[in-house]
Tab-separated table of C-alpha atoms in Angstrom:
chain	number	residue	atom	x	y	z
A	1	UNK	CA	25.475	-11.316	26.863
A	2	UNK	CA	25.658	-8.419	25.442
A	3	UNK	CA	26.530	-10.471	21.728
A	4	UNK	CA	23.754	-13.002	22.202
A	5	UNK	CA	21.495	-9.519	22.578
A	6	UNK	CA	23.108	-8.366	19.657
A	7	UNK	CA	22.306	-11.370	17.437
A	8	UNK	CA	18.668	-11.054	17.938
A	9	UNK	CA	18.994	-8.177	16.769
A	10	UNK	CA	20.580	-8.813	13.871
A	11	UNK	CA	18.428	-11.526	13.509
A	12	UNK	CA	15.443	-9.197	13.531
A	13	UNK	CA	16.981	-6.715	11.043
A	14	UNK	CA	17.559	-10.287	8.432
A	15	UNK	CA	13.413	-10.925	9.074
A	16	UNK	CA	12.664	-7.473	8.158
A	17	UNK	CA	14.609	-8.071	5.044
A	18	UNK	CA	13.248	-10.869	4.115
A	19	UNK	CA	9.697	-9.147	4.831
A	20	UNK	CA	10.496	-6.667	2.180
A	21	UNK	CA	11.998	-8.945	0.053
A	22	UNK	CA	10.439	-12.009	-0.505
A	23	UNK	CA	6.731	-10.047	0.881
A	24	UNK	CA	4.542	-11.477	2.993
A	25	UNK	CA	6.717	-15.181	3.129
A	26	UNK	CA	5.841	-14.557	7.068
A	27	UNK	CA	2.186	-12.465	7.060
A	28	UNK	CA	1.754	-16.600	6.044
A	29	UNK	CA	3.570	-18.261	8.705
A	30	UNK	CA	2.201	-15.893	11.618
A	31	UNK	CA	-1.908	-16.132	9.790
A	32	UNK	CA	-2.709	-19.157	12.309
A	33	UNK	CA	-1.209	-17.371	15.405
A	34	UNK	CA	-2.227	-15.011	16.405
A	35	UNK	CA	-3.908	-11.407	15.456
A	36	UNK	CA	-3.835	-9.378	12.302
A	37	UNK	CA	-1.591	-7.153	14.093
A	38	UNK	CA	0.928	-10.005	14.179
A	39	UNK	CA	2.524	-9.483	11.092
A	40	UNK	CA	5.927	-10.643	9.193
A	41	UNK	CA	7.546	-6.550	9.940
A	42	UNK	CA	5.613	-6.695	13.724
A	43	UNK	CA	8.116	-9.432	14.961
A	44	UNK	CA	11.257	-8.545	13.271
A	45	UNK	CA	10.537	-4.826	14.894
A	46	UNK	CA	10.152	-6.407	17.912
A	47	UNK	CA	13.093	-8.366	18.023
A	48	UNK	CA	15.798	-6.087	16.125
A	49	UNK	CA	14.420	-3.805	19.267
A	50	UNK	CA	14.565	-5.535	22.137
A	51	UNK	CA	18.200	-6.926	20.611
A	52	UNK	CA	19.934	-4.406	19.929
A	53	UNK	CA	18.192	-1.513	22.983
A	54	UNK	CA	19.221	-4.649	25.209
A	55	UNK	CA	22.668	-5.055	24.371
A	56	UNK	CA	22.502	-1.070	24.430
A	57	UNK	CA	21.963	-0.677	27.798
A	58	UNK	CA	24.125	-3.595	28.828
A	59	UNK	CA	26.641	-1.618	26.914
A	60	UNK	CA	25.707	1.158	29.403
A	61	UNK	CA	26.147	-1.268	32.501
A	62	UNK	CA	22.634	-2.180	33.573
A	63	UNK	CA	22.274	-5.775	34.860
A	64	UNK	CA	20.776	-8.714	32.344
A	65	UNK	CA	17.463	-8.238	34.181
A	66	UNK	CA	17.107	-4.896	33.738
A	67	UNK	CA	18.611	-4.887	29.795
A	68	UNK	CA	15.889	-7.721	29.494
A	69	UNK	CA	13.367	-5.594	30.908
A	70	UNK	CA	14.076	-2.137	29.091
A	71	UNK	CA	14.641	-4.861	25.880
A	72	UNK	CA	11.373	-5.907	26.149
A	73	UNK	CA	9.702	-2.882	26.679
A	74	UNK	CA	11.369	-1.489	23.319
A	75	UNK	CA	10.704	-4.144	21.449
A	76	UNK	CA	6.772	-3.869	22.528
A	77	UNK	CA	6.058	-1.069	21.166
A	78	UNK	CA	8.527	-1.745	17.822
A	79	UNK	CA	6.789	-4.200	17.382
A	80	UNK	CA	2.904	-2.280	18.167
A	81	UNK	CA	4.073	0.451	15.673
A	82	UNK	CA	5.449	-2.061	13.577
A	83	UNK	CA	1.961	-3.717	13.201
A	84	UNK	CA	-1.011	-0.495	13.437
A	85	UNK	CA	1.459	-0.132	10.459
A	86	UNK	CA	1.089	-3.067	8.558
A	87	UNK	CA	-2.668	-2.405	9.613
A	88	UNK	CA	-3.935	-0.046	8.626
A	89	UNK	CA	-1.296	-0.021	5.107
A	90	UNK	CA	-3.404	-3.425	4.513
A	91	UNK	CA	-6.837	-2.191	5.118
A	92	UNK	CA	-6.905	-1.591	1.919
A	93	UNK	CA	-8.544	2.193	-0.256
A	94	UNK	CA	-10.778	4.747	1.398
A	95	UNK	CA	-13.553	6.842	-0.683
A	96	UNK	CA	-11.044	8.759	-2.338
A	97	UNK	CA	-9.354	5.050	-4.376
A	98	UNK	CA	-10.842	5.676	-7.965
A	99	UNK	CA	-14.149	2.951	-8.397
A	100	UNK	CA	-14.888	1.697	-12.101
A	101	UNK	CA	-18.968	2.477	-11.059
A	102	UNK	CA	-18.150	5.975	-10.486
A	103	UNK	CA	-16.878	7.035	-13.765
A	104	UNK	CA	-20.308	7.529	-15.302
A	105	UNK	CA	-21.152	11.480	-16.010
A	106	UNK	CA	-17.458	12.658	-15.190
A	107	UNK	CA	-16.137	14.821	-17.939
A	108	UNK	CA	-12.843	15.035	-19.447
A	109	UNK	CA	-10.491	15.484	-22.200
A	110	UNK	CA	-9.550	13.633	-25.299
A	111	UNK	CA	-5.696	13.188	-25.142
A	112	UNK	CA	-6.090	10.864	-27.876
A	113	UNK	CA	-8.178	10.871	-30.860
A	114	UNK	CA	-10.742	8.277	-30.748
A	115	UNK	CA	-12.094	6.967	-33.962
A	116	UNK	CA	-15.190	5.562	-35.953
A	117	UNK	CA	-14.449	2.311	-35.104
A	118	UNK	CA	-11.630	2.099	-32.175
A	119	UNK	CA	-10.311	2.973	-29.113
A	120	UNK	CA	-8.472	6.120	-28.193
A	121	UNK	CA	-7.755	7.460	-24.676
A	122	UNK	CA	-9.288	9.940	-22.576
A	123	UNK	CA	-8.042	12.088	-19.411
A	124	UNK	CA	-10.692	12.386	-15.660
A	125	UNK	CA	-10.466	13.330	-12.771
A	126	UNK	CA	-12.021	10.644	-10.414
A	127	UNK	CA	-11.910	11.336	-6.668
A	128	UNK	CA	-8.832	13.773	-7.436
A	129	UNK	CA	-6.873	11.335	-9.669
A	130	UNK	CA	-6.860	12.340	-13.111
A	131	UNK	CA	-7.082	8.926	-14.616
A	132	UNK	CA	-6.542	8.371	-18.479
A	133	UNK	CA	-8.539	5.325	-19.988
A	134	UNK	CA	-9.371	3.413	-23.080
A	135	UNK	CA	-12.476	5.802	-24.743
A	136	UNK	CA	-14.631	4.919	-27.317
A	137	UNK	CA	-17.897	6.957	-28.823
A	138	UNK	CA	-20.176	7.362	-31.480
A	139	UNK	CA	-18.608	9.621	-33.706
A	140	UNK	CA	-14.701	10.744	-34.072
A	141	UNK	CA	-13.944	13.053	-31.754
A	142	UNK	CA	-9.898	14.714	-31.903
A	143	UNK	CA	-7.088	15.692	-29.138
A	144	UNK	CA	-8.988	18.494	-26.791
A	145	UNK	CA	-12.097	17.726	-27.421
A	146	UNK	CA	-14.357	18.294	-24.229
A	147	UNK	CA	-16.635	15.149	-23.379
A	148	UNK	CA	-18.622	13.362	-20.617
A	149	UNK	CA	-18.461	9.096	-19.696
A	150	UNK	CA	-21.676	7.323	-20.588
A	151	UNK	CA	-20.344	3.767	-19.577
A	152	UNK	CA	-17.739	2.182	-18.801
A	153	UNK	CA	-17.277	-0.933	-20.417
A	154	UNK	CA	-14.270	-2.389	-18.182
A	155	UNK	CA	-12.061	-1.325	-15.463
A	156	UNK	CA	-10.003	0.266	-17.836
A	157	UNK	CA	-12.406	1.504	-21.124
A	158	UNK	CA	-15.453	4.301	-20.693
A	159	UNK	CA	-17.851	5.188	-23.759
A	160	UNK	CA	-17.739	8.634	-23.906
A	161	UNK	CA	-19.727	11.883	-25.701
A	162	UNK	CA	-19.097	15.481	-26.738
A	163	UNK	CA	-19.737	17.220	-24.426
A	164	UNK	CA	-22.842	20.084	-25.116
A	165	UNK	CA	-21.164	23.095	-24.367
């Protein structure tokens, strides 16, 4: 029975590696089965904890039913932790996520000269993140010039103007 538990734990580790290396492969298979917390990582965590903890309990001299019970408890705990972690990580951004609509009005500095008829690069601090953006301006701006973002052209480019001192 101990070998069976070790094989189950090994399958859990293999599923974990497949999930980490091949992305959402397991999650796509599990989409119709249960709640969002039932992710490939949660299933892999359950199997690994159930198998390895059950094998350890058997090795300690406990009976098979006790090993299965303790393995189930450890498996459910590991699945719950993995499911919660997966759900939190997949939830997405928060208010500190840089959004292009919030760039207008921010001040920054030209890091690559902005020519009159092309793009240069500016650096602004948006939501606590130093962000480099392609920039256009109505006038040529040299490196180090203080600027303010006046419009968003795309998620990676903006229009800037010289900041009044």
